[in-house]
PDB file of C-alpha atoms and ligand atoms in Angstrom:
ATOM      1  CA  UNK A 334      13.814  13.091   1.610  1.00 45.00           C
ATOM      2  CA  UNK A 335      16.675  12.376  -0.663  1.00 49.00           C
ATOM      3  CA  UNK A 336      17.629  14.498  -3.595  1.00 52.00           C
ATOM      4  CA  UNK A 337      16.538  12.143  -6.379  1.00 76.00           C
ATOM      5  CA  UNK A 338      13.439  10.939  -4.448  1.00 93.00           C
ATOM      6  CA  UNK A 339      10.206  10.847  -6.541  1.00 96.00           C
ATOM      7  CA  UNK A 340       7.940  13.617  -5.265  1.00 97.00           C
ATOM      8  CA  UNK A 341       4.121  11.999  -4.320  1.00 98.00           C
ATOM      9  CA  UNK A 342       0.869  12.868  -3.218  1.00 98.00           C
ATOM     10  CA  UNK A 343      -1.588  11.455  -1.644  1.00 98.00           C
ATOM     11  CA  UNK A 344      -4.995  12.792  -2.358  1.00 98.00           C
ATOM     12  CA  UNK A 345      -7.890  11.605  -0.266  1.00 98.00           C
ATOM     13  CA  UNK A 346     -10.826   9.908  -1.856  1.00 98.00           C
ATOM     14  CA  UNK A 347     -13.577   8.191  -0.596  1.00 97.00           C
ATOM     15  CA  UNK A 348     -13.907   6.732   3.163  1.00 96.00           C
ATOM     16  CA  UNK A 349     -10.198   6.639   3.372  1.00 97.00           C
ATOM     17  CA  UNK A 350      -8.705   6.148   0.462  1.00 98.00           C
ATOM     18  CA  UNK A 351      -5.458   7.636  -1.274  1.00 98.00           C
ATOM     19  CA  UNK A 352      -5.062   8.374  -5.106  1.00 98.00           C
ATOM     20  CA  UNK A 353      -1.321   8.392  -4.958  1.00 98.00           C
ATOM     21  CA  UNK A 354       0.065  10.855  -7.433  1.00 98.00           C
ATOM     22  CA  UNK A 355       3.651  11.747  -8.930  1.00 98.00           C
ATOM     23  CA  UNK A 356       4.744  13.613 -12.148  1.00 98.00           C
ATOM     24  CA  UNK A 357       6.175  12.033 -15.227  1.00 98.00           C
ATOM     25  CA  UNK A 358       7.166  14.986 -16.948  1.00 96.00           C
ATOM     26  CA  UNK A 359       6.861  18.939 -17.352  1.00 94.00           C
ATOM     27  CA  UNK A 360       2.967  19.190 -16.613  1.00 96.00           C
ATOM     28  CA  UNK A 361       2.306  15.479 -16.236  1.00 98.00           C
ATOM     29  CA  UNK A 362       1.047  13.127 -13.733  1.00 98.00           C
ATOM     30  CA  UNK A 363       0.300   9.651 -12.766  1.00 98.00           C
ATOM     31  CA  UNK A 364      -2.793   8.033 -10.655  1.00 98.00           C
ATOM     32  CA  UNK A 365      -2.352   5.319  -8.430  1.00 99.00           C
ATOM     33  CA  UNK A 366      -5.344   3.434  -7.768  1.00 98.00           C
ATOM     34  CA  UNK A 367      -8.240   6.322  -8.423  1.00 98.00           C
ATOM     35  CA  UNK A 368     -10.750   4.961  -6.510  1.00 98.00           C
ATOM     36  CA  UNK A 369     -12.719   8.275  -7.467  1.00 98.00           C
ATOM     37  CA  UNK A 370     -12.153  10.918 -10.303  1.00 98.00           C
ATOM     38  CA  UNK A 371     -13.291  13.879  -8.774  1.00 98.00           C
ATOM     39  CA  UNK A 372     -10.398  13.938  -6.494  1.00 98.00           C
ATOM     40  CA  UNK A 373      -8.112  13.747  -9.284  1.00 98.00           C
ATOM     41  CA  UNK A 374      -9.480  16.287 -11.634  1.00 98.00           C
ATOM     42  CA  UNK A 375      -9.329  18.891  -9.002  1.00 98.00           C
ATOM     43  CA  UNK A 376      -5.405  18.349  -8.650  1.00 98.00           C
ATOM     44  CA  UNK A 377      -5.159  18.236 -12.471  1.00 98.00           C
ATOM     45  CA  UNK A 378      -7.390  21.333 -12.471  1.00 98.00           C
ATOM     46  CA  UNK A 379      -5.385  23.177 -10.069  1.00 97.00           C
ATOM     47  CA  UNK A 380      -1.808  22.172 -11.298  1.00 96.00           C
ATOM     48  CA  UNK A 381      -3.014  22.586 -14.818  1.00 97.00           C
ATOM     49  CA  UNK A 382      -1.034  19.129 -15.666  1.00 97.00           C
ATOM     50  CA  UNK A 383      -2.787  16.215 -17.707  1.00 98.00           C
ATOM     51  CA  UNK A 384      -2.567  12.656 -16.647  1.00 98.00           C
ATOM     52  CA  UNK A 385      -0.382  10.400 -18.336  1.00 98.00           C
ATOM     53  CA  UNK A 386      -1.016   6.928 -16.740  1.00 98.00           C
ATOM     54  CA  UNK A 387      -3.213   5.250 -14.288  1.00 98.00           C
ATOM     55  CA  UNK A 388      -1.783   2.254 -12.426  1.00 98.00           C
ATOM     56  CA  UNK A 389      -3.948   0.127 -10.802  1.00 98.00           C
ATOM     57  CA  UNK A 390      -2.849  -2.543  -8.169  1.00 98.00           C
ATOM     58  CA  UNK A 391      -6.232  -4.640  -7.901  1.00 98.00           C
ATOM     59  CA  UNK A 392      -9.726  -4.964  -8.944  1.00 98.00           C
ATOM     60  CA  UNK A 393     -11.525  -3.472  -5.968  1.00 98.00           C
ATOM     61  CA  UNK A 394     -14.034  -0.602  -6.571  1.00 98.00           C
ATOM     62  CA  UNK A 395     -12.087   1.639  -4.525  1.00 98.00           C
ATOM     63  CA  UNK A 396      -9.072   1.540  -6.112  1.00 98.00           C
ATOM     64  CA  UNK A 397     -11.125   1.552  -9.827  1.00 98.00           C
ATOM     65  CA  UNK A 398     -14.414   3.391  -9.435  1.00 98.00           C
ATOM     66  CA  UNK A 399     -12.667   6.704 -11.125  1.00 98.00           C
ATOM     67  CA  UNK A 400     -10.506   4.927 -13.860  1.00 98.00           C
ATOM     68  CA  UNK A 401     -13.510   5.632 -16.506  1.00 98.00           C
ATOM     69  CA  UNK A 402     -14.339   8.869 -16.214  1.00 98.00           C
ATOM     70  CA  UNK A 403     -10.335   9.776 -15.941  1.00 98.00           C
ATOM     71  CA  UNK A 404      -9.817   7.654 -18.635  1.00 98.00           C
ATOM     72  CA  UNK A 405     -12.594   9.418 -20.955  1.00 98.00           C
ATOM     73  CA  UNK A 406     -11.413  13.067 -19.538  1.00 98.00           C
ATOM     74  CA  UNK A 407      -7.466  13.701 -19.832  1.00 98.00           C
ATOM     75  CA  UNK A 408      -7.219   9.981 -22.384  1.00 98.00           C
ATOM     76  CA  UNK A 409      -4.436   8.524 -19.300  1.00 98.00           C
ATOM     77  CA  UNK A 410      -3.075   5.102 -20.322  1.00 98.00           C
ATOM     78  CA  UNK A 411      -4.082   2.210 -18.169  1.00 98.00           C
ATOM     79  CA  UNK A 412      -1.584  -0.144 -16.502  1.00 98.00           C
ATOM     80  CA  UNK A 413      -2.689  -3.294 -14.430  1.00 98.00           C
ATOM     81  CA  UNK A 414      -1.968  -6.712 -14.063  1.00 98.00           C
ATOM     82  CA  UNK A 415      -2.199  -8.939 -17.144  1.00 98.00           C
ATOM     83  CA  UNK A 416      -3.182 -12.375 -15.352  1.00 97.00           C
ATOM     84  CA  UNK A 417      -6.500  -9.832 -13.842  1.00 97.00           C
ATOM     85  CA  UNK A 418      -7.166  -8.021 -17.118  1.00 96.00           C
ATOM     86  CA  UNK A 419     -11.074  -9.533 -17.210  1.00 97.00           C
ATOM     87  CA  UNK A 420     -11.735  -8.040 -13.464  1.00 97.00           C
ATOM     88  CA  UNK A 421     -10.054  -4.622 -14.481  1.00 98.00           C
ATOM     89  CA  UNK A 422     -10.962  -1.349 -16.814  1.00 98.00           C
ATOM     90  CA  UNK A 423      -9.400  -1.495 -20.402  1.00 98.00           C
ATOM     91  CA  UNK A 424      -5.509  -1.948 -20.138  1.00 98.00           C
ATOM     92  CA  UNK A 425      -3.197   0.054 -22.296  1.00 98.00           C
ATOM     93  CA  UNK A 426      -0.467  -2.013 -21.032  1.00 98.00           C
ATOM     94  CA  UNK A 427      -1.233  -5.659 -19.435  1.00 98.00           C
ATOM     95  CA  UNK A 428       1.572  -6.271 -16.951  1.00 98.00           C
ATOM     96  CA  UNK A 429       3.278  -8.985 -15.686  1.00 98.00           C
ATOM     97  CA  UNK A 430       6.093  -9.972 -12.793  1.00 98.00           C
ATOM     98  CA  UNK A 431       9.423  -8.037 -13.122  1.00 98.00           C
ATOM     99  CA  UNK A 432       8.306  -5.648 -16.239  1.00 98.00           C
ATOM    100  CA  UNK A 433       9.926  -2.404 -16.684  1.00 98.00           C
ATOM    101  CA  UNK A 434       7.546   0.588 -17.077  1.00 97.00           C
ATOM    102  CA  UNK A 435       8.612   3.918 -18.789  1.00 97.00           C
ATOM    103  CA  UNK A 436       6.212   6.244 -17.757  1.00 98.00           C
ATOM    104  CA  UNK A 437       7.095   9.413 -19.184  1.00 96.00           C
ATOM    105  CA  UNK A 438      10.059  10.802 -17.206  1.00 96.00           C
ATOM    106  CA  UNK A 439      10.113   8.027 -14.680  1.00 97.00           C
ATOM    107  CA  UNK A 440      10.495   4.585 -14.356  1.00 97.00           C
ATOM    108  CA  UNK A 441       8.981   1.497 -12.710  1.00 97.00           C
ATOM    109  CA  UNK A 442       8.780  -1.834 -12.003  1.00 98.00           C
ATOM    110  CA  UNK A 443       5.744  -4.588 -11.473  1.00 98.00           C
ATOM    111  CA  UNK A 444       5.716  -6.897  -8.834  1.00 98.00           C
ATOM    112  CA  UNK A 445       2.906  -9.376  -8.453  1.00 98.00           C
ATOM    113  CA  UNK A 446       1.971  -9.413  -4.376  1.00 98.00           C
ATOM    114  CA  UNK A 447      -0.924 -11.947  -4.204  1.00 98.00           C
ATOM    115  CA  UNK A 448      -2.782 -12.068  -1.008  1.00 98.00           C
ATOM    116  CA  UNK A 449      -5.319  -9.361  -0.729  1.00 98.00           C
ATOM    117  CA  UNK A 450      -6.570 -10.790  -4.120  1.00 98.00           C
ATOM    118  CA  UNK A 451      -4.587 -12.870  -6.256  1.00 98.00           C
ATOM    119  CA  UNK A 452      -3.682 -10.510  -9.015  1.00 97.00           C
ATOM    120  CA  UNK A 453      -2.630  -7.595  -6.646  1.00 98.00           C
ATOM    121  CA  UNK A 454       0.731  -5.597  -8.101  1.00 98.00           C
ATOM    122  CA  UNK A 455       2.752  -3.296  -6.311  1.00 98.00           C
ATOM    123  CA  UNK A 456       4.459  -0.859  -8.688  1.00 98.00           C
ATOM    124  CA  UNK A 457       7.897   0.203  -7.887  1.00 98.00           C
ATOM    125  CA  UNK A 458       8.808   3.799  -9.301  1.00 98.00           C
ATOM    126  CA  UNK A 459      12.351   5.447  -8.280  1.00 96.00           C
ATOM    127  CA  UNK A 460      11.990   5.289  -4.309  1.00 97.00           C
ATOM    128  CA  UNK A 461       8.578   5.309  -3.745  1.00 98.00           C
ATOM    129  CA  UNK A 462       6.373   1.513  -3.499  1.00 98.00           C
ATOM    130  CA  UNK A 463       2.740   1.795  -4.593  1.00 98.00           C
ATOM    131  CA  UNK A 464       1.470  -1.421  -2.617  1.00 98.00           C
ATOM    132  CA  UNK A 465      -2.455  -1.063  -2.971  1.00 98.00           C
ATOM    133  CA  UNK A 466      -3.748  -3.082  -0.140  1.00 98.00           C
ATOM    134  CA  UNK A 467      -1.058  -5.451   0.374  1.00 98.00           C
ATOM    135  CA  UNK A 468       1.108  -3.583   3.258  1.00 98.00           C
ATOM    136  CA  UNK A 469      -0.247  -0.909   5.349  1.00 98.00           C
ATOM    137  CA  UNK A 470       1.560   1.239   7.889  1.00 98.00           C
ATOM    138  CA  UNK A 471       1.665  -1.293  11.200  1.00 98.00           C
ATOM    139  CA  UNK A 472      -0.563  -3.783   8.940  1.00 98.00           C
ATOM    140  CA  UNK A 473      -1.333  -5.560   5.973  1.00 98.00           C
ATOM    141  CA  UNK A 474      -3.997  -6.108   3.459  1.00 98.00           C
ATOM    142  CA  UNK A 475      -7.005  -8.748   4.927  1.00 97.00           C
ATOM    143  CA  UNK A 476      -6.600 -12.074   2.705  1.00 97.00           C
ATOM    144  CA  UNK A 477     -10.021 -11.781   0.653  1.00 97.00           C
ATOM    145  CA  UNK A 478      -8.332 -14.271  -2.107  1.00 97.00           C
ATOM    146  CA  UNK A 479      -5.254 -15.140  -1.239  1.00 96.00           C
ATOM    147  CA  UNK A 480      -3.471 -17.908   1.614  1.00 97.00           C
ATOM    148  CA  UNK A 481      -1.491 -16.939   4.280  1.00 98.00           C
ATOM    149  CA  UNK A 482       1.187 -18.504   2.624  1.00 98.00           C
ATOM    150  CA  UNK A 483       0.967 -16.050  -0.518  1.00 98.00           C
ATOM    151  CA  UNK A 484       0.524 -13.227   1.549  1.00 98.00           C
ATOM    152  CA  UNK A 485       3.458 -13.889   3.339  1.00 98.00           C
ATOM    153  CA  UNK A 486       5.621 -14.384   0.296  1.00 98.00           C
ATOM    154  CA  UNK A 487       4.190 -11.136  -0.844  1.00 98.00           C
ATOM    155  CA  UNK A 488       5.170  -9.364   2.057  1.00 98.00           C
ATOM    156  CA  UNK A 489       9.173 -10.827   2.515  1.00 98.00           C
ATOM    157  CA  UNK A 490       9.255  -9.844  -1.083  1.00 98.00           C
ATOM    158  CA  UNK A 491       8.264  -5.873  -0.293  1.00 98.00           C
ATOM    159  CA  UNK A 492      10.189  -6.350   2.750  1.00 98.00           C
ATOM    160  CA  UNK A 493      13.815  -7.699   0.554  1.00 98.00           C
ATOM    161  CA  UNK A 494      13.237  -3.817  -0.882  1.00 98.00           C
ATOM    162  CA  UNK A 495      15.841  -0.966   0.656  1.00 98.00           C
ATOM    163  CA  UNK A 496      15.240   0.765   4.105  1.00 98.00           C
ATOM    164  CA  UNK A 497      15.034   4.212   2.269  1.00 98.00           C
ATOM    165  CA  UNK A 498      12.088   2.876   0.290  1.00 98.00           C
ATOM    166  CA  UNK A 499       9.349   5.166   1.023  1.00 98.00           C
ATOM    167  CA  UNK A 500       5.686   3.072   1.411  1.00 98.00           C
ATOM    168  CA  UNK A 501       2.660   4.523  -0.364  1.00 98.00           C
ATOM    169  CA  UNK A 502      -0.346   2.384   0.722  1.00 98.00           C
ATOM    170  CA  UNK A 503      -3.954   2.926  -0.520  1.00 98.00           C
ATOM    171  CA  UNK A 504      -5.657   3.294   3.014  1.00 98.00           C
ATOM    172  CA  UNK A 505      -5.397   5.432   5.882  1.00 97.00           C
ATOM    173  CA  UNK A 506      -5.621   2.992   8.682  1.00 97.00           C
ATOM    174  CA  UNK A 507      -2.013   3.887  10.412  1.00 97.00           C
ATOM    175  CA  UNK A 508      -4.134   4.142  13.721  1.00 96.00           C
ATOM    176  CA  UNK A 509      -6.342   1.503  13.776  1.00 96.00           C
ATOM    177  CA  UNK A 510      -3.233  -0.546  13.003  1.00 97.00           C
ATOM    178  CA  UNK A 511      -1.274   0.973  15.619  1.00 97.00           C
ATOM    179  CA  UNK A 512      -3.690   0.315  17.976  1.00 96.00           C
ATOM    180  CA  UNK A 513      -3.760  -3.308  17.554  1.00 97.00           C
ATOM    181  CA  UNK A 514       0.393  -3.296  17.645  1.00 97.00           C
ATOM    182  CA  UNK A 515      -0.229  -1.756  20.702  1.00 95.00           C
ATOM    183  CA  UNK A 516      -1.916  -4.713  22.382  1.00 95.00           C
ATOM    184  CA  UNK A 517       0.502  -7.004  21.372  1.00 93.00           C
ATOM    185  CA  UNK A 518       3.669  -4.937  22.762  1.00 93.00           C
ATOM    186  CA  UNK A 519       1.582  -2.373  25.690  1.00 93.00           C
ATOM    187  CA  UNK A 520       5.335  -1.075  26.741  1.00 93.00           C
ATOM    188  CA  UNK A 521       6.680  -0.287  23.926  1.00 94.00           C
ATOM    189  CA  UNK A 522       7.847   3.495  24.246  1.00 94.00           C
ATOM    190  CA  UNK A 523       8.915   3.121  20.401  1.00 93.00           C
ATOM    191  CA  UNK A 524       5.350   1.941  19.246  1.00 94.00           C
ATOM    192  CA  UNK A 525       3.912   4.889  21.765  1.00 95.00           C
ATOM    193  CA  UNK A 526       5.583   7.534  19.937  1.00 95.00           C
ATOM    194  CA  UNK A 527       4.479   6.560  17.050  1.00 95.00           C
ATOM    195  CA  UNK A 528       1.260   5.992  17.758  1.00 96.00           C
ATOM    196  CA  UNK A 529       1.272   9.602  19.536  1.00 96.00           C
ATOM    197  CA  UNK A 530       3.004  11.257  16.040  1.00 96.00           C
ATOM    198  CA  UNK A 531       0.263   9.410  13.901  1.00 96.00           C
ATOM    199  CA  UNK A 532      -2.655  10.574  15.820  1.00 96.00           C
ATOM    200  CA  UNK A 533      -1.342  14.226  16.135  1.00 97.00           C
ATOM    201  CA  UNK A 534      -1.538  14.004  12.476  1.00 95.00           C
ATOM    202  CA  UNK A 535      -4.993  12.587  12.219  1.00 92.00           C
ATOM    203  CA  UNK A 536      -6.060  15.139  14.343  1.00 94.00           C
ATOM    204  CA  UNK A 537      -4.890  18.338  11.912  1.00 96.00           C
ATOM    205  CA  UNK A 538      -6.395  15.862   8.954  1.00 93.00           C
ATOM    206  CA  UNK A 539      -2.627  15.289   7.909  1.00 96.00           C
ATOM    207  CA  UNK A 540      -2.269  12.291   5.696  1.00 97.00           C
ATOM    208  CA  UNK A 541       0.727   9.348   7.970  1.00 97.00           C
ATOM    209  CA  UNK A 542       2.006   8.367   4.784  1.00 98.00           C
ATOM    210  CA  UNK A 543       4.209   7.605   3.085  1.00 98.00           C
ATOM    211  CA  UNK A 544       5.761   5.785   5.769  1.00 97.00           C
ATOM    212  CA  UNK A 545       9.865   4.534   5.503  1.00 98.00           C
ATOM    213  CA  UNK A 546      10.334   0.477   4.799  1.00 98.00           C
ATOM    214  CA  UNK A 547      13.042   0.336   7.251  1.00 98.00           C
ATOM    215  CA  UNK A 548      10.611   1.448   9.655  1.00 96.00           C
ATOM    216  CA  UNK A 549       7.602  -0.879   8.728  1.00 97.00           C
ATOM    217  CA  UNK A 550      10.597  -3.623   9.038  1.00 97.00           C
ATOM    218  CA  UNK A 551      11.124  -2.916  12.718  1.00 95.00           C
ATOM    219  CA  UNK A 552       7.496  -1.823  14.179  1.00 95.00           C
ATOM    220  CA  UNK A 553       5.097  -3.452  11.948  1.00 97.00           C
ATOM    221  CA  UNK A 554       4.750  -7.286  13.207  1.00 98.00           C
ATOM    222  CA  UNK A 555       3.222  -8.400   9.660  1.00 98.00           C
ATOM    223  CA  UNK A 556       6.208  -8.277   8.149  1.00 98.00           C
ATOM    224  CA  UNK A 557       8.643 -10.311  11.120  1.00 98.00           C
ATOM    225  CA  UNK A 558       6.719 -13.133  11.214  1.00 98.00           C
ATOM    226  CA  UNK A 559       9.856 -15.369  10.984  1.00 98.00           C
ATOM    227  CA  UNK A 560      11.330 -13.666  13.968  1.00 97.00           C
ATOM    228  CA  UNK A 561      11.150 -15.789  16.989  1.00 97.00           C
ATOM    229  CA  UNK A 562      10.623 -12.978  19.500  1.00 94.00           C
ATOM    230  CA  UNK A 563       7.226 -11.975  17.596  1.00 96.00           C
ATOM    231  CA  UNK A 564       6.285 -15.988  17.660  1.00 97.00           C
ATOM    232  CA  UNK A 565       6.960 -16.253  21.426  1.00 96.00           C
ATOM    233  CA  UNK A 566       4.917 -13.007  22.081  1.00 95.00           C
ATOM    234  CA  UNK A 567       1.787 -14.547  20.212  1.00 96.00           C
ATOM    235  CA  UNK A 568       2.018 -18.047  22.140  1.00 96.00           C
ATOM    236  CA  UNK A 569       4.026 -19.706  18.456  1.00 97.00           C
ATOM    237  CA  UNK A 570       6.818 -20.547  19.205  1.00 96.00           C
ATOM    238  CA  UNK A 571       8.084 -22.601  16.887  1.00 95.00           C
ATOM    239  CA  UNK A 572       5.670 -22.188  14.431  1.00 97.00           C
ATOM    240  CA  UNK A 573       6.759 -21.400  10.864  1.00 98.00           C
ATOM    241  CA  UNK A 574       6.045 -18.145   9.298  1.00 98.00           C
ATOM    242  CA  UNK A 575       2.805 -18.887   7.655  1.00 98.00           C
ATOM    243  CA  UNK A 576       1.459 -20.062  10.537  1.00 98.00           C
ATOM    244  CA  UNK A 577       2.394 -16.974  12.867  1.00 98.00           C
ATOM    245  CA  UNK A 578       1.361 -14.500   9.703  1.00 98.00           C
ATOM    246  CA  UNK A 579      -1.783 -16.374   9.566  1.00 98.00           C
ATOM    247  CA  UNK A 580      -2.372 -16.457  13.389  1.00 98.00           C
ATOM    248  CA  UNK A 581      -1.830 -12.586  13.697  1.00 98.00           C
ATOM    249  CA  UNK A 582      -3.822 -11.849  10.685  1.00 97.00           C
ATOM    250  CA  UNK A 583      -6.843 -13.947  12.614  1.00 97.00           C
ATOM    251  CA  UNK A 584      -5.742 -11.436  15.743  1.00 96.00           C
ATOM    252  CA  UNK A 585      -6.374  -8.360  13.559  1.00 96.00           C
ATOM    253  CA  UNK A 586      -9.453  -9.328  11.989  1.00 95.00           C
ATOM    254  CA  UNK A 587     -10.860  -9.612  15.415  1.00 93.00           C
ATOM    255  CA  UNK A 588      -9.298  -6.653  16.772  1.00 89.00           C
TER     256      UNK A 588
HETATM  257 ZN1   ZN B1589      -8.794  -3.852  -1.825  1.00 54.78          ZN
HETATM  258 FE1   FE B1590      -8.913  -0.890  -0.763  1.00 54.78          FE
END
């Protein structure tokens, strides 16, 4: 981890959820996506820090469900999307593509990422991407709004961000994804190891995230759908991105 990297949590919520959380200031924190509150007030309990903002990346009730109650508790300001503000909680600030965030100490950056749903955001802070359900560790978000075509363009646009960037998605499904990976390259000693490194730590209950960008940009096949090797391997050759994301997507969802 790099000197000036943004210290985050993940706290586990629900099924298999994270509330991603980092401090912006001396006894301050942040929520990503607090799909519960609970969860939350334990870590502000137990830190003895208040909560300064809540960011929320989509409308879901698991990434929402605990906005109120934090919200009425510790008096966090909201951030989320501007162009979803009638699907979300009350807003403090209404966001938009390419906005600069001060929160506290820290600072951030929107980007819009439809695909999952259409006004999904991924917030940028120092080194660390909060991407909701858009990209997952060896996967991506399921397209319950969006086209293939969107979701793609979301994706090449997390993927133009730096190797170093360090990947804080809102689900813990690094297995399951591997797993499917897995079928599509069986020899892979790469892929085995990590499989064998993520299930070790699913085994001691150990969260597999955050996970490196340069990493998802070798091993995860989501986002090198414009590489001709993955194309060949899924009988597209030739096929333009969209098409191969939206093929492999159909794989997963059968998986
Ligand atoms: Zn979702
Ligand atoms: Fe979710």
């Amino acid at each position: 981890m790099a000197a000036n990297s943004l210290p985050v949590t993940p706290v586990p919520a629900l099924k298999d959820n994270y509330v991603w959380m980092f401090p912006t200031g001396p006894d301050r924190q942040a929520a990503v996506d607090p799909g519960a509150a609970a969860p939350v007030l334990r870590v502000l309990e137990r830190t003895g820090a208040g909560l300064s903002h809540i960011l929320i990346t989509h409308h879901h009730h698991d990434h929402i469900g605990g906005v109120a109650e934090l919200v009425r508790r510790t008096g966090a300001r909201v951030v989320g999307a501007a162009a979803d503000s009638d699907r979300l909680p009350p807003l403090a600030s209404a966001v938009a593509d390419g906005q600069i965030l001060t929160l506290g100490t820290v600072t951030g950056r929107v980007l819009t990422v439809p695909g999952h749903t259409m006004g999904h955001v991924a917030y940028l802070v120092g080194d660390a991407l909060f991407c909701g359900d858009t990209l997952f560790s060896a996967g991506c978000g399921r397209l319950f709004e969006g086209s293939p075509e969107q979701m793609w363009t979301s994706l090449t646009r997390l993927r133009a961000l730096p190797d170093a960037t360090r990947v804080c998605c809102a689900h813990e499904y690094t297995l399951t994804n591997l797993e499917f990976v897995g079928t599509l390259w069986p020899d892979d000693p790469d892929l085995q190891a990590l499989f064998a490194a993520a299930a070790a730590r699913a085994d001691r209950d150990v969260p597999t995230l955050p996970t490196l960008l340069g990493q998802e940009k070798r091993h995860n096949p989501f986002l090198r759908c414009d590489d001709p090797a993955l194309a060949k391997r899924l009988g597209q050759a030739g096929q333009s991105p969209t098409m191969v994301f939206a093929h492999l997507r159909e794989l997963r969802n059968r998986h």
